[in-house]
Amino acid sequence: MSGYDDRDGKIWMDGQLIDWREANVHILTHALHYASSVFEGERCYSGKIFKGVEHSRRLRNSAQLLDMEIPYSVEEIEAAKYAMLKANGWTDAYVRAVAWRGAGEDMGVSAARNPVRLAVAGWEWGAYYGDAKTTGAKIGISRWKRPSPETIPVHAKAAGLYMICTMSKHAAEAQGFSDALFMDYRGYVAECTGANIFFVKDGEVYTPLPDSFLNGITRQTVIALLKEKGIRVYERHIEPNELEGFEQCWLTGTAAEVTPVGQIADYTFEVGALTRDIAQAYEELVRR
């Protein structure tokens, strides 16, 4: 495929559908220089965006945490998503909504007078980790750590928080891994660069407490599915040395969906029955 800037199609931008190649911003856009941007990643299955309203609410909340007010309601954002999908003829696609401080009267750290802009794009996207859904993803460990909530709004899906994700994933891929696992600022297991993580031991599930990273919508969905099946779920701090004792592992995220993990650094995991079962349950849920 051609680059993401050179495709046919439509992108919704600031209230109207425009040609894909015309969806541009000025070089002095505040977000380009100061990371004043928030976004959402969503998937549309058979014409319906899974938990779209929850994503739109989180987008607005993320913006407010960055001292931005998106000039569109949840209902207007939802309408924009479906207008974009319809214009491109898609019923199964990945949806990306992004809000940012644009170019305006200010071009310093402070930019309260600059407009907050919104765009909604999409593309057709298969499995995020390739064939890992059957073989299990191989994960490295990042040299970077998730920061303290005292240093940055960790519960915002903000562009600036992904800087170390890009760096960590590049380093992991250079070592033959498909992703990297973060520890948090205290040294506890946190998440991967674009997905939350779960572990299985003796038929019970363990997942890191999201007190220094985003509590993913897919993460919350999978926890609910597990509890519906009567499986005990522990949300708690997880020490790195506990990895050796876990039997199964999987990742969750809009892009990742539910992806098994076969290896984290020197630790190995089986793609076991519970992992396969919850992946199938999630697949069925999103297509209802």
PDB file of C-alpha atoms in Angstrom:
ATOM      1  CA  MET A   1       0.000   0.000   0.000  1.00  0.00           C
ATOM      2  CA  SER A   2       1.032   3.606  -0.472  1.00  0.00           C
ATOM      3  CA  GLY A   3       1.937   5.838   2.482  1.00  0.00           C
ATOM      4  CA  TYR A   4      -0.751   7.042   4.830  1.00  0.00           C
ATOM      5  CA  ASP A   5      -0.552  10.507   3.292  1.00  0.00           C
ATOM      6  CA  ASP A   6      -1.130   9.315  -0.264  1.00  0.00           C
ATOM      7  CA  ARG A   7      -4.367   7.352  -0.573  1.00  0.00           C
ATOM      8  CA  ASP A   8      -7.767   7.660  -2.114  1.00  0.00           C
ATOM      9  CA  GLY A   9     -10.673   8.234   0.234  1.00  0.00           C
ATOM     10  CA  LYS A  10     -12.206  10.722   2.625  1.00  0.00           C
ATOM     11  CA  ILE A  11     -11.244  12.018   6.059  1.00  0.00           C
ATOM     12  CA  TRP A  12     -13.598  13.949   8.334  1.00  0.00           C
ATOM     13  CA  MET A  13     -11.878  17.135   9.470  1.00  0.00           C
ATOM     14  CA  ASP A  14     -13.303  20.057  11.444  1.00  0.00           C
ATOM     15  CA  GLY A  15     -16.896  19.362  10.487  1.00  0.00           C
ATOM     16  CA  GLN A  16     -16.622  18.214   6.887  1.00  0.00           C
ATOM     17  CA  LEU A  17     -15.445  15.333   4.728  1.00  0.00           C
ATOM     18  CA  ILE A  18     -12.424  16.218   2.626  1.00  0.00           C
ATOM     19  CA  ASP A  19     -10.233  14.367   0.157  1.00  0.00           C
ATOM     20  CA  TRP A  20      -7.632  12.194   1.889  1.00  0.00           C
ATOM     21  CA  ARG A  21      -4.630  13.981   0.368  1.00  0.00           C
ATOM     22  CA  GLU A  22      -5.993  17.388   1.412  1.00  0.00           C
ATOM     23  CA  ALA A  23      -6.180  16.515   5.128  1.00  0.00           C
ATOM     24  CA  ASN A  24      -3.160  18.623   6.097  1.00  0.00           C
ATOM     25  CA  VAL A  25      -2.137  21.007   8.879  1.00  0.00           C
ATOM     26  CA  HIS A  26       0.266  23.955   9.020  1.00  0.00           C
ATOM     27  CA  ILE A  27       3.894  23.391  10.062  1.00  0.00           C
ATOM     28  CA  LEU A  28       3.334  25.738  13.035  1.00  0.00           C
ATOM     29  CA  THR A  29       0.525  23.621  14.431  1.00  0.00           C
ATOM     30  CA  HIS A  30       1.002  23.673  18.214  1.00  0.00           C
ATOM     31  CA  ALA A  31       0.581  19.908  18.593  1.00  0.00           C
ATOM     32  CA  LEU A  32       3.485  19.206  16.246  1.00  0.00           C
ATOM     33  CA  HIS A  33       5.847  21.137  18.526  1.00  0.00           C
ATOM     34  CA  TYR A  34       4.409  20.532  22.003  1.00  0.00           C
ATOM     35  CA  ALA A  35       2.453  17.236  21.794  1.00  0.00           C
ATOM     36  CA  SER A  36      -0.860  18.932  22.609  1.00  0.00           C
ATOM     37  CA  SER A  37      -2.826  16.083  21.074  1.00  0.00           C
ATOM     38  CA  VAL A  38      -5.086  13.225  22.157  1.00  0.00           C
ATOM     39  CA  PHE A  39      -6.509  10.359  20.129  1.00  0.00           C
ATOM     40  CA  GLU A  40      -8.572   7.189  20.084  1.00  0.00           C
ATOM     41  CA  GLY A  41      -8.161   3.901  18.236  1.00  0.00           C
ATOM     42  CA  GLU A  42     -11.367   1.972  17.554  1.00  0.00           C
ATOM     43  CA  ARG A  43     -12.522  -0.922  15.389  1.00  0.00           C
ATOM     44  CA  CYS A  44     -15.658  -1.159  13.328  1.00  0.00           C
ATOM     45  CA  TYR A  45     -17.036  -4.686  12.908  1.00  0.00           C
ATOM     46  CA  SER A  46     -19.819  -5.395  10.395  1.00  0.00           C
ATOM     47  CA  GLY A  47     -20.783  -1.732  10.270  1.00  0.00           C
ATOM     48  CA  LYS A  48     -20.782  -1.086  14.044  1.00  0.00           C
ATOM     49  CA  ILE A  49     -17.973   0.576  16.007  1.00  0.00           C
ATOM     50  CA  PHE A  50     -17.312  -1.466  19.119  1.00  0.00           C
ATOM     51  CA  LYS A  51     -17.938   0.699  22.205  1.00  0.00           C
ATOM     52  CA  GLY A  52     -17.671   3.824  20.096  1.00  0.00           C
ATOM     53  CA  VAL A  53     -19.478   6.027  22.596  1.00  0.00           C
ATOM     54  CA  GLU A  54     -17.053   5.004  25.356  1.00  0.00           C
ATOM     55  CA  HIS A  55     -14.150   5.907  23.081  1.00  0.00           C
ATOM     56  CA  SER A  56     -15.656   9.295  22.244  1.00  0.00           C
ATOM     57  CA  ARG A  57     -16.218  10.045  25.921  1.00  0.00           C
ATOM     58  CA  ARG A  58     -12.629   9.098  26.679  1.00  0.00           C
ATOM     59  CA  LEU A  59     -11.382  11.322  23.852  1.00  0.00           C
ATOM     60  CA  ARG A  60     -13.146  14.318  25.357  1.00  0.00           C
ATOM     61  CA  ASN A  61     -11.912  13.417  28.842  1.00  0.00           C
ATOM     62  CA  SER A  62      -8.323  13.044  27.605  1.00  0.00           C
ATOM     63  CA  ALA A  63      -8.531  16.485  26.020  1.00  0.00           C
ATOM     64  CA  GLN A  64      -9.825  18.014  29.247  1.00  0.00           C
ATOM     65  CA  LEU A  65      -6.922  16.449  31.152  1.00  0.00           C
ATOM     66  CA  LEU A  66      -4.628  18.303  28.735  1.00  0.00           C
ATOM     67  CA  ASP A  67      -6.562  21.550  29.307  1.00  0.00           C
ATOM     68  CA  MET A  68      -8.296  21.355  25.914  1.00  0.00           C
ATOM     69  CA  GLU A  69     -12.006  21.469  25.165  1.00  0.00           C
ATOM     70  CA  ILE A  70     -13.050  19.609  22.012  1.00  0.00           C
ATOM     71  CA  PRO A  71     -15.701  21.733  20.252  1.00  0.00           C
ATOM     72  CA  TYR A  72     -17.843  18.700  19.415  1.00  0.00           C
ATOM     73  CA  SER A  73     -20.150  16.621  21.602  1.00  0.00           C
ATOM     74  CA  VAL A  74     -19.945  12.840  21.951  1.00  0.00           C
ATOM     75  CA  GLU A  75     -22.925  12.556  19.624  1.00  0.00           C
ATOM     76  CA  GLU A  76     -21.257  14.750  17.002  1.00  0.00           C
ATOM     77  CA  ILE A  77     -18.038  12.741  17.205  1.00  0.00           C
ATOM     78  CA  GLU A  78     -20.000   9.522  16.740  1.00  0.00           C
ATOM     79  CA  ALA A  79     -21.760  10.974  13.697  1.00  0.00           C
ATOM     80  CA  ALA A  80     -18.390  12.003  12.247  1.00  0.00           C
ATOM     81  CA  LYS A  81     -17.027   8.467  12.598  1.00  0.00           C
ATOM     82  CA  TYR A  82     -19.932   6.889  10.773  1.00  0.00           C
ATOM     83  CA  ALA A  83     -19.895   9.593   8.090  1.00  0.00           C
ATOM     84  CA  MET A  84     -16.225   8.808   7.449  1.00  0.00           C
ATOM     85  CA  LEU A  85     -16.872   5.065   7.279  1.00  0.00           C
ATOM     86  CA  LYS A  86     -19.809   5.537   4.908  1.00  0.00           C
ATOM     87  CA  ALA A  87     -17.830   7.885   2.649  1.00  0.00           C
ATOM     88  CA  ASN A  88     -15.111   5.247   2.305  1.00  0.00           C
ATOM     89  CA  GLY A  89     -17.487   2.310   1.909  1.00  0.00           C
ATOM     90  CA  TRP A  90     -16.132   0.439   4.935  1.00  0.00           C
ATOM     91  CA  THR A  91     -18.003  -1.893   7.272  1.00  0.00           C
ATOM     92  CA  ASP A  92     -14.861  -3.399   8.847  1.00  0.00           C
ATOM     93  CA  ALA A  93     -12.112  -0.898   9.599  1.00  0.00           C
ATOM     94  CA  TYR A  94      -9.892   0.727  12.170  1.00  0.00           C
ATOM     95  CA  VAL A  95     -11.051   4.217  13.197  1.00  0.00           C
ATOM     96  CA  ARG A  96      -8.712   6.959  14.415  1.00  0.00           C
ATOM     97  CA  ALA A  97     -10.148  10.105  16.018  1.00  0.00           C
ATOM     98  CA  VAL A  98      -7.586  12.762  16.909  1.00  0.00           C
ATOM     99  CA  ALA A  99      -7.910  16.178  18.561  1.00  0.00           C
ATOM    100  CA  TRP A 100      -5.126  18.742  18.770  1.00  0.00           C
ATOM    101  CA  ARG A 101      -4.233  22.361  19.343  1.00  0.00           C
ATOM    102  CA  GLY A 102      -3.866  23.909  15.932  1.00  0.00           C
ATOM    103  CA  ALA A 103      -2.004  26.911  14.596  1.00  0.00           C
ATOM    104  CA  GLY A 104      -3.214  30.245  15.935  1.00  0.00           C
ATOM    105  CA  GLU A 105      -2.166  33.383  17.750  1.00  0.00           C
ATOM    106  CA  ASP A 106       0.239  31.566  20.092  1.00  0.00           C
ATOM    107  CA  MET A 107       3.415  29.626  19.272  1.00  0.00           C
ATOM    108  CA  GLY A 108       4.975  29.028  22.637  1.00  0.00           C
ATOM    109  CA  VAL A 109       4.343  26.583  25.437  1.00  0.00           C
ATOM    110  CA  SER A 110       1.148  28.447  26.293  1.00  0.00           C
ATOM    111  CA  ALA A 111      -1.433  28.290  23.513  1.00  0.00           C
ATOM    112  CA  ALA A 112      -4.821  28.899  25.121  1.00  0.00           C
ATOM    113  CA  ARG A 113      -5.905  31.115  22.215  1.00  0.00           C
ATOM    114  CA  ASN A 114      -5.243  28.487  19.544  1.00  0.00           C
ATOM    115  CA  PRO A 115      -8.211  26.489  18.224  1.00  0.00           C
ATOM    116  CA  VAL A 116      -8.736  22.861  19.213  1.00  0.00           C
ATOM    117  CA  ARG A 117      -9.276  20.854  16.045  1.00  0.00           C
ATOM    118  CA  LEU A 118     -10.691  17.387  15.403  1.00  0.00           C
ATOM    119  CA  ALA A 119     -10.291  14.825  12.640  1.00  0.00           C
ATOM    120  CA  VAL A 120     -11.556  11.288  12.104  1.00  0.00           C
ATOM    121  CA  ALA A 121      -9.770   8.946   9.703  1.00  0.00           C
ATOM    122  CA  GLY A 122      -9.783   5.221   9.158  1.00  0.00           C
ATOM    123  CA  TRP A 123      -8.173   2.365   7.311  1.00  0.00           C
ATOM    124  CA  GLU A 124      -8.555  -1.349   6.795  1.00  0.00           C
ATOM    125  CA  TRP A 125      -6.241  -3.090   9.253  1.00  0.00           C
ATOM    126  CA  GLY A 126      -5.758  -6.796   9.880  1.00  0.00           C
ATOM    127  CA  ALA A 127      -4.134  -8.506  12.863  1.00  0.00           C
ATOM    128  CA  TYR A 128      -1.868  -6.067  14.692  1.00  0.00           C
ATOM    129  CA  TYR A 129       0.712  -8.719  15.593  1.00  0.00           C
ATOM    130  CA  GLY A 130       0.523 -10.762  12.383  1.00  0.00           C
ATOM    131  CA  ASP A 131       0.326 -14.507  13.035  1.00  0.00           C
ATOM    132  CA  ALA A 132       0.756 -14.103  16.802  1.00  0.00           C
ATOM    133  CA  LYS A 133      -2.894 -14.989  17.387  1.00  0.00           C
ATOM    134  CA  THR A 134      -1.965 -18.614  16.737  1.00  0.00           C
ATOM    135  CA  THR A 135       1.726 -18.767  17.663  1.00  0.00           C
ATOM    136  CA  GLY A 136       1.920 -16.185  20.444  1.00  0.00           C
ATOM    137  CA  ALA A 137       3.696 -12.835  20.296  1.00  0.00           C
ATOM    138  CA  LYS A 138       7.342 -12.457  21.294  1.00  0.00           C
ATOM    139  CA  ILE A 139       7.848  -9.546  23.679  1.00  0.00           C
ATOM    140  CA  GLY A 140      11.000  -7.819  24.881  1.00  0.00           C
ATOM    141  CA  ILE A 141      11.381  -5.569  27.924  1.00  0.00           C
ATOM    142  CA  SER A 142      11.753  -1.825  27.485  1.00  0.00           C
ATOM    143  CA  ARG A 143      14.555   0.172  29.060  1.00  0.00           C
ATOM    144  CA  TRP A 144      11.988   2.938  29.666  1.00  0.00           C
ATOM    145  CA  LYS A 145       9.398   3.009  32.430  1.00  0.00           C
ATOM    146  CA  ARG A 146       5.854   4.271  32.667  1.00  0.00           C
ATOM    147  CA  PRO A 147       5.983   7.600  34.561  1.00  0.00           C
ATOM    148  CA  SER A 148       4.447   8.527  37.886  1.00  0.00           C
ATOM    149  CA  PRO A 149       0.937  10.072  37.873  1.00  0.00           C
ATOM    150  CA  GLU A 150       2.574  13.031  39.615  1.00  0.00           C
ATOM    151  CA  THR A 151       4.548  13.838  36.461  1.00  0.00           C
ATOM    152  CA  ILE A 152       2.008  13.551  33.635  1.00  0.00           C
ATOM    153  CA  PRO A 153      -1.740  12.816  33.176  1.00  0.00           C
ATOM    154  CA  VAL A 154      -1.291   9.058  32.801  1.00  0.00           C
ATOM    155  CA  HIS A 155      -5.005   8.395  32.291  1.00  0.00           C
ATOM    156  CA  ALA A 156      -5.186  10.520  29.144  1.00  0.00           C
ATOM    157  CA  LYS A 157      -4.685   8.849  25.784  1.00  0.00           C
ATOM    158  CA  ALA A 158      -2.241  11.580  24.884  1.00  0.00           C
ATOM    159  CA  ALA A 159       0.233  11.618  22.015  1.00  0.00           C
ATOM    160  CA  GLY A 160       3.128  12.637  24.260  1.00  0.00           C
ATOM    161  CA  LEU A 161       2.816   9.454  26.321  1.00  0.00           C
ATOM    162  CA  TYR A 162       3.567   7.398  23.211  1.00  0.00           C
ATOM    163  CA  MET A 163       7.042   8.811  22.587  1.00  0.00           C
ATOM    164  CA  ILE A 164       8.687   6.068  24.667  1.00  0.00           C
ATOM    165  CA  CYS A 165       6.351   3.531  23.057  1.00  0.00           C
ATOM    166  CA  THR A 166       7.754   4.250  19.604  1.00  0.00           C
ATOM    167  CA  MET A 167      11.320   4.132  20.913  1.00  0.00           C
ATOM    168  CA  SER A 168      10.686   0.907  22.823  1.00  0.00           C
ATOM    169  CA  LYS A 169       8.960  -0.845  19.936  1.00  0.00           C
ATOM    170  CA  HIS A 170      11.751   0.087  17.528  1.00  0.00           C
ATOM    171  CA  ALA A 171      14.302  -1.362  19.945  1.00  0.00           C
ATOM    172  CA  ALA A 172      12.231  -4.523  20.429  1.00  0.00           C
ATOM    173  CA  GLU A 173      11.798  -5.085  16.705  1.00  0.00           C
ATOM    174  CA  ALA A 174      15.550  -4.668  16.175  1.00  0.00           C
ATOM    175  CA  GLN A 175      16.014  -7.588  18.603  1.00  0.00           C
ATOM    176  CA  GLY A 176      13.481  -9.817  16.838  1.00  0.00           C
ATOM    177  CA  PHE A 177      10.545  -9.126  19.154  1.00  0.00           C
ATOM    178  CA  SER A 178       7.161  -7.752  18.085  1.00  0.00           C
ATOM    179  CA  ASP A 179       6.616  -5.482  21.098  1.00  0.00           C
ATOM    180  CA  ALA A 180       8.075  -4.346  24.405  1.00  0.00           C
ATOM    181  CA  LEU A 181       6.818  -4.615  27.974  1.00  0.00           C
ATOM    182  CA  PHE A 182       7.087  -1.591  30.277  1.00  0.00           C
ATOM    183  CA  MET A 183       7.661  -1.614  33.984  1.00  0.00           C
ATOM    184  CA  ASP A 184       6.249   1.380  35.838  1.00  0.00           C
ATOM    185  CA  TYR A 185       8.235   3.995  37.771  1.00  0.00           C
ATOM    186  CA  ARG A 186       8.232   1.717  40.847  1.00  0.00           C
ATOM    187  CA  GLY A 187       9.439  -1.333  38.932  1.00  0.00           C
ATOM    188  CA  TYR A 188       6.101  -3.163  38.703  1.00  0.00           C
ATOM    189  CA  VAL A 189       4.898  -4.761  35.449  1.00  0.00           C
ATOM    190  CA  ALA A 190       2.767  -2.181  33.591  1.00  0.00           C
ATOM    191  CA  GLU A 191       1.774  -2.694  29.939  1.00  0.00           C
ATOM    192  CA  CYS A 192       3.126  -3.047  26.414  1.00  0.00           C
ATOM    193  CA  THR A 193       3.557  -0.167  23.977  1.00  0.00           C
ATOM    194  CA  GLY A 194      -0.027  -0.302  22.741  1.00  0.00           C
ATOM    195  CA  ALA A 195      -1.752  -2.996  24.776  1.00  0.00           C
ATOM    196  CA  ASN A 196      -2.577  -4.073  28.324  1.00  0.00           C
ATOM    197  CA  ILE A 197      -1.320  -7.416  29.606  1.00  0.00           C
ATOM    198  CA  PHE A 198      -2.863 -10.406  31.407  1.00  0.00           C
ATOM    199  CA  PHE A 199      -1.359 -13.522  32.994  1.00  0.00           C
ATOM    200  CA  VAL A 200      -2.780 -16.922  33.991  1.00  0.00           C
ATOM    201  CA  LYS A 201      -1.723 -19.145  36.889  1.00  0.00           C
ATOM    202  CA  ASP A 202      -3.649 -22.153  38.227  1.00  0.00           C
ATOM    203  CA  GLY A 203      -6.777 -21.138  36.309  1.00  0.00           C
ATOM    204  CA  GLU A 204      -6.855 -17.619  37.748  1.00  0.00           C
ATOM    205  CA  VAL A 205      -6.022 -14.361  35.976  1.00  0.00           C
ATOM    206  CA  TYR A 206      -3.700 -11.574  37.045  1.00  0.00           C
ATOM    207  CA  THR A 207      -3.386  -8.138  35.449  1.00  0.00           C
ATOM    208  CA  PRO A 208      -1.482  -5.021  36.551  1.00  0.00           C
ATOM    209  CA  LEU A 209      -3.384  -2.365  38.473  1.00  0.00           C
ATOM    210  CA  PRO A 210      -3.813   0.590  36.065  1.00  0.00           C
ATOM    211  CA  ASP A 211      -2.669   3.305  38.445  1.00  0.00           C
ATOM    212  CA  SER A 212       0.126   4.600  36.190  1.00  0.00           C
ATOM    213  CA  PHE A 213      -1.200   3.801  32.735  1.00  0.00           C
ATOM    214  CA  LEU A 214      -4.403   3.828  30.697  1.00  0.00           C
ATOM    215  CA  ASN A 215      -7.187   1.506  31.845  1.00  0.00           C
ATOM    216  CA  GLY A 216      -7.968   0.233  28.353  1.00  0.00           C
ATOM    217  CA  ILE A 217     -11.525  -0.198  27.143  1.00  0.00           C
ATOM    218  CA  THR A 218     -10.620  -3.630  25.746  1.00  0.00           C
ATOM    219  CA  ARG A 219      -8.969  -4.450  29.076  1.00  0.00           C
ATOM    220  CA  GLN A 220     -12.184  -3.617  30.938  1.00  0.00           C
ATOM    221  CA  THR A 221     -14.218  -5.634  28.436  1.00  0.00           C
ATOM    222  CA  VAL A 222     -12.037  -8.724  28.868  1.00  0.00           C
ATOM    223  CA  ILE A 223     -12.169  -8.505  32.658  1.00  0.00           C
ATOM    224  CA  ALA A 224     -15.972  -8.442  32.435  1.00  0.00           C
ATOM    225  CA  LEU A 225     -15.952 -11.483  30.122  1.00  0.00           C
ATOM    226  CA  LEU A 226     -13.718 -13.398  32.521  1.00  0.00           C
ATOM    227  CA  LYS A 227     -15.935 -12.616  35.492  1.00  0.00           C
ATOM    228  CA  GLU A 228     -19.017 -13.682  33.530  1.00  0.00           C
ATOM    229  CA  LYS A 229     -17.302 -17.049  33.064  1.00  0.00           C
ATOM    230  CA  GLY A 230     -16.699 -17.318  36.807  1.00  0.00           C
ATOM    231  CA  ILE A 231     -12.932 -16.839  36.520  1.00  0.00           C
ATOM    232  CA  ARG A 232     -11.267 -14.983  39.353  1.00  0.00           C
ATOM    233  CA  VAL A 233      -9.374 -11.868  38.245  1.00  0.00           C
ATOM    234  CA  TYR A 234      -6.755 -10.170  40.399  1.00  0.00           C
ATOM    235  CA  GLU A 235      -5.942  -6.555  39.563  1.00  0.00           C
ATOM    236  CA  ARG A 236      -2.794  -5.848  41.543  1.00  0.00           C
ATOM    237  CA  HIS A 237       0.841  -4.827  41.364  1.00  0.00           C
ATOM    238  CA  ILE A 238       2.919  -7.562  39.713  1.00  0.00           C
ATOM    239  CA  GLU A 239       6.630  -7.963  40.380  1.00  0.00           C
ATOM    240  CA  PRO A 240       8.871  -8.807  37.385  1.00  0.00           C
ATOM    241  CA  ASN A 241      10.114 -11.964  39.127  1.00  0.00           C
ATOM    242  CA  GLU A 242       6.538 -13.310  39.067  1.00  0.00           C
ATOM    243  CA  LEU A 243       6.724 -13.747  35.282  1.00  0.00           C
ATOM    244  CA  GLU A 244       8.520 -17.058  35.778  1.00  0.00           C
ATOM    245  CA  GLY A 245       5.525 -18.563  37.557  1.00  0.00           C
ATOM    246  CA  PHE A 246       2.793 -17.601  35.086  1.00  0.00           C
ATOM    247  CA  GLU A 247       1.594 -20.234  32.615  1.00  0.00           C
ATOM    248  CA  GLN A 248      -0.272 -18.182  30.010  1.00  0.00           C
ATOM    249  CA  CYS A 249      -0.245 -14.572  28.894  1.00  0.00           C
ATOM    250  CA  TRP A 250      -2.169 -12.373  26.490  1.00  0.00           C
ATOM    251  CA  LEU A 251      -2.427  -8.755  25.385  1.00  0.00           C
ATOM    252  CA  THR A 252      -5.558  -6.650  24.947  1.00  0.00           C
ATOM    253  CA  GLY A 253      -6.199  -3.493  22.969  1.00  0.00           C
ATOM    254  CA  THR A 254      -8.338  -2.148  20.159  1.00  0.00           C
ATOM    255  CA  ALA A 255      -5.638  -2.923  17.606  1.00  0.00           C
ATOM    256  CA  ALA A 256      -4.334  -6.037  19.383  1.00  0.00           C
ATOM    257  CA  GLU A 257      -7.841  -7.333  20.245  1.00  0.00           C
ATOM    258  CA  VAL A 258      -6.890 -10.410  22.318  1.00  0.00           C
ATOM    259  CA  THR A 259      -3.452 -11.648  21.270  1.00  0.00           C
ATOM    260  CA  PRO A 260      -1.640 -14.545  22.986  1.00  0.00           C
ATOM    261  CA  VAL A 261       1.937 -14.083  24.151  1.00  0.00           C
ATOM    262  CA  GLY A 262       4.403 -16.932  23.778  1.00  0.00           C
ATOM    263  CA  GLN A 263       7.506 -15.237  25.159  1.00  0.00           C
ATOM    264  CA  ILE A 264       8.579 -12.255  27.273  1.00  0.00           C
ATOM    265  CA  ALA A 265      12.374 -11.931  27.236  1.00  0.00           C
ATOM    266  CA  ASP A 266      13.570 -15.312  28.583  1.00  0.00           C
ATOM    267  CA  TYR A 267      10.167 -16.383  29.939  1.00  0.00           C
ATOM    268  CA  THR A 268       7.879 -18.611  27.860  1.00  0.00           C
ATOM    269  CA  PHE A 269       4.113 -19.142  28.002  1.00  0.00           C
ATOM    270  CA  GLU A 270       1.732 -21.623  26.429  1.00  0.00           C
ATOM    271  CA  VAL A 271      -1.118 -20.525  24.185  1.00  0.00           C
ATOM    272  CA  GLY A 272      -3.477 -22.357  26.485  1.00  0.00           C
ATOM    273  CA  ALA A 273      -7.171 -23.130  26.629  1.00  0.00           C
ATOM    274  CA  LEU A 274      -8.145 -20.096  28.694  1.00  0.00           C
ATOM    275  CA  THR A 275      -6.273 -17.745  26.366  1.00  0.00           C
ATOM    276  CA  ARG A 276      -7.956 -19.259  23.312  1.00  0.00           C
ATOM    277  CA  ASP A 277     -11.344 -19.232  25.024  1.00  0.00           C
ATOM    278  CA  ILE A 278     -11.235 -15.555  25.993  1.00  0.00           C
ATOM    279  CA  ALA A 279      -9.953 -14.592  22.535  1.00  0.00           C
ATOM    280  CA  GLN A 280     -12.914 -16.414  20.974  1.00  0.00           C
ATOM    281  CA  ALA A 281     -15.362 -14.859  23.440  1.00  0.00           C
ATOM    282  CA  TYR A 282     -14.070 -11.387  22.587  1.00  0.00           C
ATOM    283  CA  GLU A 283     -14.293 -12.083  18.854  1.00  0.00           C
ATOM    284  CA  GLU A 284     -17.916 -13.146  19.256  1.00  0.00           C
ATOM    285  CA  LEU A 285     -18.776 -10.152  21.445  1.00  0.00           C
ATOM    286  CA  VAL A 286     -17.488  -7.490  19.042  1.00  0.00           C
ATOM    287  CA  ARG A 287     -19.506  -8.966  16.176  1.00  0.00           C
ATOM    288  CA  ARG A 288     -22.857  -9.234  17.934  1.00  0.00           C
TER     289      ARG A 288
END
